[in-house]
Short mmCIF file of C-alpha atoms in Angstrom, two decimals:
data_model
loop_
_atom_site.label_atom_id
_atom_site.label_comp_id
_atom_site.label_asym_id
_atom_site.label_seq_id
_atom_site.Cartn_x
_atom_site.Cartn_y
_atom_site.Cartn_z
CA MET A 1 -38.98 -14.66 -83.18
CA VAL A 2 -37.50 -16.70 -80.42
CA MET A 3 -34.19 -14.91 -80.86
CA VAL A 4 -35.89 -11.52 -80.66
CA CYS A 5 -37.69 -12.47 -77.42
CA ALA A 6 -34.46 -13.70 -75.91
CA ARG A 7 -32.69 -10.47 -76.73
CA ILE A 8 -35.56 -8.42 -75.30
CA ARG A 9 -35.38 -10.45 -72.03
CA LEU A 10 -31.62 -9.95 -71.91
CA PHE A 11 -32.03 -6.22 -72.50
CA VAL A 12 -34.67 -5.93 -69.75
CA ALA A 13 -32.48 -7.88 -67.34
CA ALA A 14 -29.50 -5.65 -68.08
CA ILE A 15 -31.62 -2.53 -67.50
CA ALA A 16 -32.90 -3.99 -64.22
CA LEU A 17 -29.35 -4.68 -63.07
CA LEU A 18 -28.26 -1.16 -63.95
CA VAL A 19 -31.21 0.30 -62.01
CA LEU A 20 -30.38 -1.83 -58.98
CA ALA A 21 -26.70 -0.94 -59.15
CA ALA A 22 -27.52 2.76 -59.35
CA ALA A 23 -30.04 2.57 -56.51
CA ALA A 24 -27.80 0.71 -54.03
CA PRO A 25 -25.42 3.59 -53.14
CA VAL A 26 -28.37 5.92 -52.84
CA ALA A 27 -29.98 3.57 -50.33
CA ALA A 28 -26.73 3.37 -48.37
CA GLN A 29 -26.65 7.12 -48.09
CA GLN A 30 -30.15 7.31 -46.66
CA PRO A 31 -29.96 8.97 -43.21
CA ASN A 32 -32.34 6.43 -41.65
CA SER A 33 -30.38 3.40 -42.72
CA VAL A 34 -28.81 1.17 -40.06
CA ASP A 35 -25.21 0.08 -40.21
CA PRO A 36 -24.68 -2.36 -37.34
CA ASN A 37 -20.95 -2.36 -37.75
CA ALA A 38 -20.72 1.41 -37.55
CA GLU A 39 -22.79 1.43 -34.34
CA ALA A 40 -20.79 -1.37 -32.76
CA VAL A 41 -17.49 0.50 -32.83
CA LYS A 42 -18.84 3.49 -30.88
CA GLU A 43 -17.23 2.74 -27.53
CA GLN A 44 -19.02 5.49 -25.70
CA GLN A 45 -22.41 4.11 -26.74
CA LEU A 46 -21.37 0.60 -25.71
CA LEU A 47 -20.18 1.91 -22.38
CA GLN A 48 -23.46 3.72 -21.75
CA GLN A 49 -25.57 0.72 -22.68
CA PHE A 50 -23.58 -2.14 -21.17
CA ARG A 51 -21.49 -0.27 -18.59
CA ARG A 52 -18.44 -2.10 -19.85
CA ILE A 53 -16.24 -2.46 -22.90
CA GLN A 54 -15.07 -5.97 -23.52
CA GLY A 55 -13.77 -7.68 -26.60
CA LEU A 56 -11.65 -10.52 -27.85
CA GLY A 57 -7.91 -10.75 -28.20
CA THR A 58 -5.19 -13.04 -29.41
CA ILE A 59 -2.75 -12.88 -26.50
CA PRO A 60 -3.07 -15.49 -23.73
CA ASP A 61 -3.88 -12.95 -21.02
CA THR A 62 -7.68 -12.99 -21.30
CA LYS A 63 -7.98 -10.39 -18.51
CA SER A 64 -6.72 -7.80 -20.96
CA TYR A 65 -9.84 -8.27 -23.11
CA LEU A 66 -11.86 -6.31 -20.58
CA ILE A 67 -11.15 -2.63 -21.24
CA GLU A 68 -13.65 -0.78 -19.05
CA GLN A 69 -16.04 -1.92 -16.32
CA PRO A 70 -18.25 -0.27 -13.67
CA GLN A 71 -16.12 -1.50 -10.74
CA GLY A 72 -13.11 0.15 -12.30
CA ARG A 73 -14.81 3.54 -12.25
CA GLN A 74 -15.95 3.00 -8.65
CA TRP A 75 -12.42 2.08 -7.68
CA GLN A 76 -11.03 5.11 -9.47
CA HIS A 77 -13.53 7.35 -7.68
CA TYR A 78 -12.48 5.83 -4.37
CA HIS A 79 -8.77 6.15 -5.14
CA GLU A 80 -8.89 9.67 -6.54
CA VAL A 81 -11.65 11.24 -4.43
CA LEU A 82 -12.80 9.27 -1.38
CA LEU A 83 -9.47 8.03 -0.07
CA PRO A 84 -7.77 11.44 -0.15
CA TRP A 85 -10.74 12.86 1.75
CA ILE A 86 -10.79 10.04 4.31
CA GLY A 87 -7.04 10.38 4.79
CA THR A 88 -7.09 14.15 5.05
CA LEU A 89 -9.94 14.20 7.53
CA ALA A 90 -8.50 11.38 9.64
CA MET A 91 -4.92 12.66 9.84
CA LEU A 92 -5.47 16.40 9.96
CA GLY A 93 -8.47 15.83 12.25
CA MET A 94 -6.33 13.82 14.63
CA ILE A 95 -3.56 16.42 14.60
CA ALA A 96 -6.10 19.19 15.25
CA LEU A 97 -7.60 17.25 18.16
CA LEU A 98 -4.18 16.64 19.67
CA VAL A 99 -3.20 20.29 19.33
CA ILE A 100 -6.43 21.36 21.05
CA PHE A 101 -5.95 18.71 23.72
CA PHE A 102 -2.36 19.77 24.32
CA LEU A 103 -3.36 23.42 24.58
CA ILE A 104 -6.04 22.58 27.13
CA ARG A 105 -4.40 19.78 29.13
CA GLY A 106 -0.73 20.25 28.43
CA MET A 107 1.77 17.51 29.17
CA VAL A 108 0.55 14.91 31.65
CA ARG A 109 3.20 15.20 34.34
CA ILE A 110 4.31 12.88 37.12
CA LYS A 111 2.27 14.42 39.95
CA SER A 112 4.52 13.35 42.77
CA GLY A 113 7.66 14.22 40.80
CA ARG A 114 10.47 11.91 39.88
CA SER A 115 11.59 9.48 42.56
CA GLY A 116 15.02 8.93 41.06
CA ILE A 117 14.40 5.19 41.05
CA ASN A 118 13.89 3.54 37.70
CA ILE A 119 12.36 0.18 37.02
CA VAL A 120 12.54 -1.90 33.89
CA ARG A 121 9.46 -1.50 31.74
CA PHE A 122 10.51 -3.05 28.42
CA ASN A 123 13.49 -5.30 27.85
CA ALA A 124 15.92 -4.92 24.94
CA PHE A 125 14.13 -7.37 22.68
CA GLU A 126 10.76 -5.67 23.20
CA ARG A 127 12.28 -2.29 22.37
CA PHE A 128 14.03 -3.73 19.32
CA VAL A 129 10.76 -5.15 17.99
CA HIS A 130 8.91 -1.90 18.74
CA TRP A 131 11.46 0.26 16.92
CA MET A 132 11.79 -2.10 14.01
CA THR A 133 8.03 -2.00 13.49
CA ALA A 134 7.83 1.74 14.13
CA THR A 135 10.66 2.56 11.71
CA CYS A 136 9.06 0.47 9.01
CA PHE A 137 5.67 2.00 9.74
CA VAL A 138 6.93 5.57 9.33
CA LEU A 139 8.65 4.73 6.03
CA LEU A 140 5.69 2.70 4.78
CA ALA A 141 3.35 5.55 5.72
CA LEU A 142 5.41 8.18 3.91
CA THR A 143 5.86 6.07 0.78
CA GLY A 144 2.22 4.96 0.85
CA LEU A 145 0.83 8.45 1.35
CA ASN A 146 2.89 9.49 -1.66
CA ILE A 147 0.65 7.30 -3.80
CA THR A 148 -2.48 9.04 -2.56
CA PHE A 149 -1.28 12.60 -1.97
CA GLY A 150 1.97 12.85 -3.93
CA LYS A 151 0.40 14.04 -7.17
CA VAL A 152 -1.29 16.92 -5.40
CA ALA A 153 1.15 17.78 -2.63
CA LEU A 154 4.61 16.91 -3.95
CA LEU A 155 4.54 16.94 -7.75
CA PRO A 156 3.92 20.71 -8.07
CA VAL A 157 6.75 21.40 -5.61
CA ILE A 158 9.59 19.18 -6.86
CA GLY A 159 8.61 18.78 -10.52
CA PRO A 160 7.88 15.70 -12.64
CA SER A 161 11.44 14.36 -12.95
CA ALA A 162 12.22 14.39 -9.24
CA PHE A 163 8.72 13.17 -8.41
CA SER A 164 9.08 10.24 -10.81
CA ALA A 165 12.43 9.22 -9.33
CA TRP A 166 11.16 9.60 -5.77
CA SER A 167 7.93 7.69 -6.50
CA LEU A 168 9.84 4.81 -8.09
CA ALA A 169 12.17 4.58 -5.10
CA ALA A 170 9.21 4.95 -2.73
CA LYS A 171 7.39 2.10 -4.44
CA TYR A 172 10.36 -0.22 -3.95
CA VAL A 173 10.83 0.86 -0.33
CA HIS A 174 7.13 0.24 0.27
CA ASP A 175 7.41 -3.29 -1.12
CA TYR A 176 10.61 -4.33 0.60
CA LEU A 177 9.88 -2.88 4.04
CA SER A 178 6.60 -4.74 4.18
CA PHE A 179 8.60 -7.79 5.25
CA PRO A 180 10.24 -6.41 8.43
CA PHE A 181 6.96 -4.62 9.22
CA THR A 182 4.98 -7.85 8.99
CA LEU A 183 7.57 -9.64 11.09
CA GLY A 184 7.34 -6.86 13.67
CA VAL A 185 3.54 -7.07 13.84
CA ILE A 186 3.72 -10.85 14.32
CA LEU A 187 6.31 -10.48 17.08
CA ILE A 188 4.28 -7.73 18.77
CA PHE A 189 1.23 -9.97 18.68
CA LEU A 190 3.08 -12.89 20.27
CA MET A 191 5.15 -10.82 22.68
CA TRP A 192 2.39 -8.77 24.28
CA ILE A 193 -0.79 -10.81 23.79
CA ALA A 194 -0.77 -11.98 27.42
CA GLY A 195 -0.88 -8.43 28.73
CA ASN A 196 -3.47 -7.19 26.28
CA VAL A 197 -6.43 -9.42 27.00
CA PRO A 198 -9.30 -7.12 28.11
CA ASN A 199 -10.36 -7.38 31.77
CA PRO A 200 -12.74 -5.52 34.17
CA VAL A 201 -9.97 -3.13 35.22
CA ASP A 202 -10.03 -1.73 31.68
CA VAL A 203 -13.69 -0.79 32.03
CA GLU A 204 -12.93 1.25 35.15
CA TRP A 205 -9.91 2.79 33.43
CA LEU A 206 -12.06 3.89 30.49
CA LYS A 207 -14.82 5.21 32.78
CA SER A 208 -12.37 7.51 34.49
CA GLY A 209 -10.86 8.70 31.19
CA GLY A 210 -7.57 6.98 31.82
CA GLY A 211 -6.41 9.68 34.20
CA ILE A 212 -5.66 11.92 31.26
CA ILE A 213 -9.11 13.46 31.34
CA GLY A 214 -9.80 14.44 34.94
CA SER A 215 -7.53 14.17 37.94
CA SER A 216 -7.95 10.59 39.16
CA GLU A 217 -5.33 7.96 38.37
CA PRO A 218 -7.13 4.69 37.61
CA PRO A 219 -5.23 1.49 38.34
CA ALA A 220 -3.89 -0.55 35.45
CA TYR A 221 -1.81 -3.64 34.89
CA ARG A 222 1.16 -3.57 32.52
CA PHE A 223 -1.00 -2.25 29.70
CA ASN A 224 -3.97 0.02 30.35
CA ALA A 225 -7.13 0.04 28.23
CA GLY A 226 -5.80 2.77 25.96
CA GLN A 227 -2.64 0.83 25.26
CA LYS A 228 -4.68 -2.32 24.67
CA ILE A 229 -6.76 -0.47 22.09
CA VAL A 230 -3.56 0.63 20.35
CA TYR A 231 -2.21 -2.93 20.56
CA TRP A 232 -5.26 -4.44 18.87
CA ILE A 233 -5.32 -1.69 16.25
CA VAL A 234 -1.67 -2.49 15.47
CA VAL A 235 -2.27 -6.25 15.36
CA LEU A 236 -5.55 -6.21 13.41
CA GLY A 237 -4.75 -3.15 11.31
CA GLY A 238 -1.24 -4.46 10.64
CA ALA A 239 -2.64 -7.83 9.60
CA ALA A 240 -5.18 -6.13 7.31
CA VAL A 241 -2.63 -3.94 5.53
CA ALA A 242 -0.14 -6.82 5.30
CA ILE A 243 -2.61 -9.30 3.81
CA THR A 244 -4.12 -6.82 1.36
CA GLY A 245 -0.66 -5.48 0.53
CA TYR A 246 0.66 -8.93 -0.36
CA LEU A 247 -2.42 -9.56 -2.50
CA LEU A 248 -1.50 -6.42 -4.43
CA MET A 249 2.16 -7.36 -4.54
CA PHE A 250 1.31 -10.69 -6.17
CA PRO A 251 -1.43 -9.79 -8.66
CA PHE A 252 -3.88 -12.51 -9.72
CA TYR A 253 -2.56 -15.00 -7.17
CA GLY A 254 -5.97 -16.08 -5.93
CA THR A 255 -7.56 -12.74 -6.79
CA THR A 256 -9.27 -11.14 -9.75
CA ILE A 257 -9.33 -7.50 -10.82
CA ALA A 258 -12.35 -6.96 -8.55
CA GLY A 259 -10.57 -8.69 -5.65
CA MET A 260 -7.51 -6.52 -6.04
CA GLN A 261 -9.61 -3.38 -6.23
CA LEU A 262 -11.29 -4.40 -2.98
CA ALA A 263 -7.89 -5.20 -1.45
CA GLN A 264 -6.58 -1.79 -2.43
CA MET A 265 -9.63 -0.07 -0.93
CA ILE A 266 -9.19 -1.94 2.36
CA HIS A 267 -5.44 -1.33 2.29
CA GLY A 268 -5.78 2.40 1.69
CA THR A 269 -8.58 3.01 4.19
CA VAL A 270 -7.04 0.98 7.00
CA ALA A 271 -3.64 2.54 6.32
CA VAL A 272 -4.73 6.17 6.60
CA LEU A 273 -6.75 5.41 9.76
CA PHE A 274 -3.75 3.51 11.08
CA VAL A 275 -1.55 6.56 10.48
CA ALA A 276 -4.05 8.76 12.34
CA VAL A 277 -4.03 6.43 15.36
CA MET A 278 -0.23 6.21 15.35
CA ILE A 279 0.02 10.01 15.36
CA ALA A 280 -1.94 9.92 18.63
CA HIS A 281 0.25 7.07 19.91
CA ALA A 282 3.41 9.03 19.11
CA TYR A 283 1.95 12.11 20.79
CA ILE A 284 1.13 10.39 24.08
CA GLY A 285 4.47 8.58 24.02
CA THR A 286 6.47 11.80 23.66
CA ILE A 287 5.21 15.30 24.43
CA GLY A 288 1.85 14.13 25.76
CA MET A 289 3.11 12.40 28.90
CA GLN A 290 6.16 13.01 31.02
CA GLY A 291 8.33 9.93 31.41
CA ALA A 292 6.53 7.86 28.78
CA PHE A 293 9.23 7.97 26.08
CA GLU A 294 11.83 6.61 28.47
CA ALA A 295 9.94 3.33 28.56
CA MET A 296 10.78 2.66 24.90
CA GLY A 297 13.86 4.88 24.73
CA GLU A 298 15.85 3.41 27.58
CA GLY A 299 13.56 0.60 28.67
CA THR A 300 12.97 2.00 32.16
CA VAL A 301 10.40 4.25 33.83
CA ASP A 302 10.44 6.23 37.03
CA LEU A 303 8.93 4.47 40.03
CA ASN A 304 6.43 7.28 40.59
CA TRP A 305 5.38 7.17 36.93
CA ALA A 306 4.66 3.46 37.37
CA LYS A 307 2.74 4.13 40.59
CA GLU A 308 0.53 6.70 38.93
CA HIS A 309 -0.14 5.01 35.60
CA HIS A 310 0.35 1.28 36.15
CA SER A 311 -0.11 0.68 39.87
CA LEU A 312 -1.30 -2.93 39.54
CA TRP A 313 1.65 -3.76 37.27
CA LEU A 314 4.02 -2.23 39.83
CA GLU A 315 2.53 -4.41 42.54
CA GLU A 316 3.02 -7.47 40.37
CA GLU A 317 6.62 -6.48 39.66
CA ARG A 318 7.32 -5.91 43.34
CA ALA A 319 5.79 -9.24 44.26
CA ARG A 320 7.88 -10.94 41.59
CA THR A 321 11.04 -9.17 42.76
CA ASP A 322 10.38 -10.03 46.39
CA SER A 323 9.80 -13.62 45.43
CA LYS A 324 13.13 -13.74 43.58
CA GLN A 325 14.98 -12.12 46.47
CA MET A 326 13.46 -14.62 48.88
CA GLN A 327 14.78 -17.36 46.63
CA GLY A 328 18.24 -15.79 46.82
CA ARG A 329 18.37 -14.66 43.20
CA PRO A 330 19.43 -11.14 42.32
CA SER A 331 16.66 -8.98 40.99
CA ALA A 332 16.94 -7.48 37.53
CA THR A 333 14.00 -5.17 37.92
CA PRO A 334 15.29 -2.05 39.74
CA ALA A 335 17.47 0.01 37.44
CA GLU A 336 18.48 3.18 39.17
CA MET B 1 19.15 4.03 21.56
CA ARG B 2 21.05 0.83 20.92
CA ALA B 3 17.77 -1.04 20.42
CA PHE B 4 16.73 1.58 17.87
CA LEU B 5 19.99 1.32 15.92
CA VAL B 6 19.86 -2.46 15.90
CA ALA B 7 16.23 -2.21 14.76
CA CYS B 8 17.25 0.08 11.88
CA LEU B 9 19.95 -2.39 10.88
CA ALA B 10 17.42 -5.22 11.00
CA VAL B 11 15.05 -3.22 8.80
CA VAL B 12 17.79 -2.81 6.19
CA VAL B 13 18.83 -6.46 6.33
CA ILE B 14 15.29 -7.87 6.20
CA GLY B 15 14.33 -5.31 3.56
CA ALA B 16 17.29 -6.46 1.44
CA GLY B 17 16.11 -10.03 1.96
CA GLY B 18 12.70 -8.89 0.71
CA TYR B 19 14.37 -7.50 -2.41
CA PHE B 20 16.02 -10.82 -3.25
CA PHE B 21 12.85 -12.73 -2.41
CA LEU B 22 10.71 -10.59 -4.70
CA ALA B 23 13.36 -10.59 -7.41
CA SER B 24 13.22 -14.38 -7.45
CA MET B 25 9.41 -14.50 -7.42
CA GLN B 26 8.24 -11.63 -9.62
CA GLU B 27 8.78 -10.62 -13.22
CA PRO B 28 8.05 -7.35 -15.01
CA SER B 29 4.41 -6.95 -15.97
CA GLY B 30 5.42 -6.52 -19.63
CA VAL B 31 6.83 -10.03 -19.50
CA ALA B 32 4.26 -11.59 -17.19
CA TYR B 33 1.20 -10.52 -19.16
CA ALA B 34 2.38 -10.65 -22.75
CA THR B 35 3.64 -13.13 -25.30
CA ASN B 36 7.01 -12.84 -27.01
CA GLY B 37 5.39 -11.45 -30.13
CA ALA B 38 3.65 -8.69 -28.22
CA ARG B 39 6.65 -7.44 -26.27
CA ILE B 40 8.44 -4.29 -27.21
CA THR B 41 11.99 -4.00 -25.99
CA THR B 42 12.84 -0.45 -25.12
CA ASN B 43 16.42 -1.09 -26.17
CA TRP B 44 15.35 -1.19 -29.79
CA SER B 45 14.65 1.88 -31.89
CA TRP B 46 14.33 2.87 -35.50
CA ARG B 47 17.32 5.14 -35.02
CA SER B 48 19.48 2.09 -34.46
CA VAL B 49 18.25 0.74 -37.78
CA GLY B 50 18.52 3.85 -39.91
CA SER B 51 20.61 6.89 -39.07
CA ARG B 52 23.34 5.08 -37.20
CA ALA B 53 23.78 2.38 -39.78
CA GLY B 54 27.51 3.03 -39.91
CA GLU B 55 28.02 2.44 -36.21
CA CYS B 56 25.32 -0.07 -35.59
CA ASP B 57 24.66 -3.46 -37.04
CA ALA B 58 22.03 -3.26 -39.73
CA ARG B 59 18.95 -5.35 -39.11
CA LYS B 60 18.43 -8.24 -41.41
CA SER B 61 15.51 -8.28 -43.81
CA TRP B 62 13.71 -10.93 -41.84
CA GLN B 63 14.01 -8.76 -38.77
CA TRP B 64 12.24 -5.97 -40.63
CA VAL B 65 9.58 -8.34 -41.89
CA PHE B 66 8.93 -9.99 -38.58
CA VAL B 67 9.48 -6.79 -36.56
CA ASP B 68 12.17 -8.44 -34.49
CA PHE B 69 13.06 -6.19 -31.57
CA GLY B 70 16.11 -8.12 -30.46
CA LYS B 71 19.47 -6.47 -29.94
CA PRO B 72 22.46 -8.01 -31.71
CA GLU B 73 25.04 -9.35 -29.31
CA GLY B 74 27.88 -6.94 -28.66
CA GLU B 75 26.16 -3.98 -30.25
CA SER B 76 27.04 -0.55 -28.87
CA ALA B 77 24.60 0.88 -26.34
CA ILE B 78 24.26 4.03 -28.43
CA CYS B 79 22.51 1.99 -31.08
CA SER B 80 19.70 1.28 -28.66
CA ILE B 81 18.83 4.80 -27.60
CA SER B 82 15.11 5.03 -27.57
CA GLN B 83 13.35 7.46 -29.87
#
């Protein structure tokens, strides 16, 4: 009897196991069942819920474990959409303004004509520093703008092979020329800081539109208010692009991904605005004003140009020259 | 004009100095942010292992097992053409 009961229990247990085994796959196929592992691998769902995709890895670089993050999308939007718009508006807007201004005002001429007497405006070292910085700036601007506009403006024209080769070379040029550019900005800061401290004369100069707008010729020392504005844009803008550029050149040296994204945003924005300002600077230094280019080209300006645009500086120079002559030293200022 | 030319020369010289400075400081991102086991050398290819077996040194078994991407010393450059 005992044996029979034991066999019946064994038979019932076996049947129960068979029923469970048959029911398990059916339960797994139920549409309402939850499979946490299956849900976890849906990256799009993770991204929507947590705004980031992050995992674990086995390589030492833990930064690589973070695949997607909100700041990355914001940075991409800035880099691909905002920056090209800021740059386009700033640079083309500046060119349009200058064209309109030139059509209305024309070249600002020396009213009393050339005197035939030249005086030294910038010595050889000042011109060397200016041209070193300017040359670097032009090359840095072209190679930098390639990063923002190259894909749209250049790639369709020259094709992927040439664009790749050019972009690689441009990247290296951009890196290496940052050094002479930074040196130039530092030298400009030190060389001309004394003449670029704002003073009350600048306020009057700005009120009268610098003589460019209107007919009056406001007095100015060696650098007028407009030149001082350009000076501080070069010094502060140059410092900003240099610092942020070096942060990008040495990734993760004191910065994180977020820090480098911020650095790139500052670098790009300041750079395109910098280019817009330098377009205006180049305009007024060449076709915008008669006699202005000579100051940096040859180092001298016409006496009448100095009288009209920098009368207080001319007085200082004359006083200095007279003082030297009284002391029996030859003057180096007049350069006919 | 002379100041401009000297400035251009200075740009080239200081830029070249920048090249050597960066070359001494930086390393390729593939090296900087990866371990030896995770690096893939572009000089290695399956072609160098298989079809050009006559010209190229055959990889040892352990290289196959451990996916060694090294290039045998003195091997012809043609063996390392990327796929």
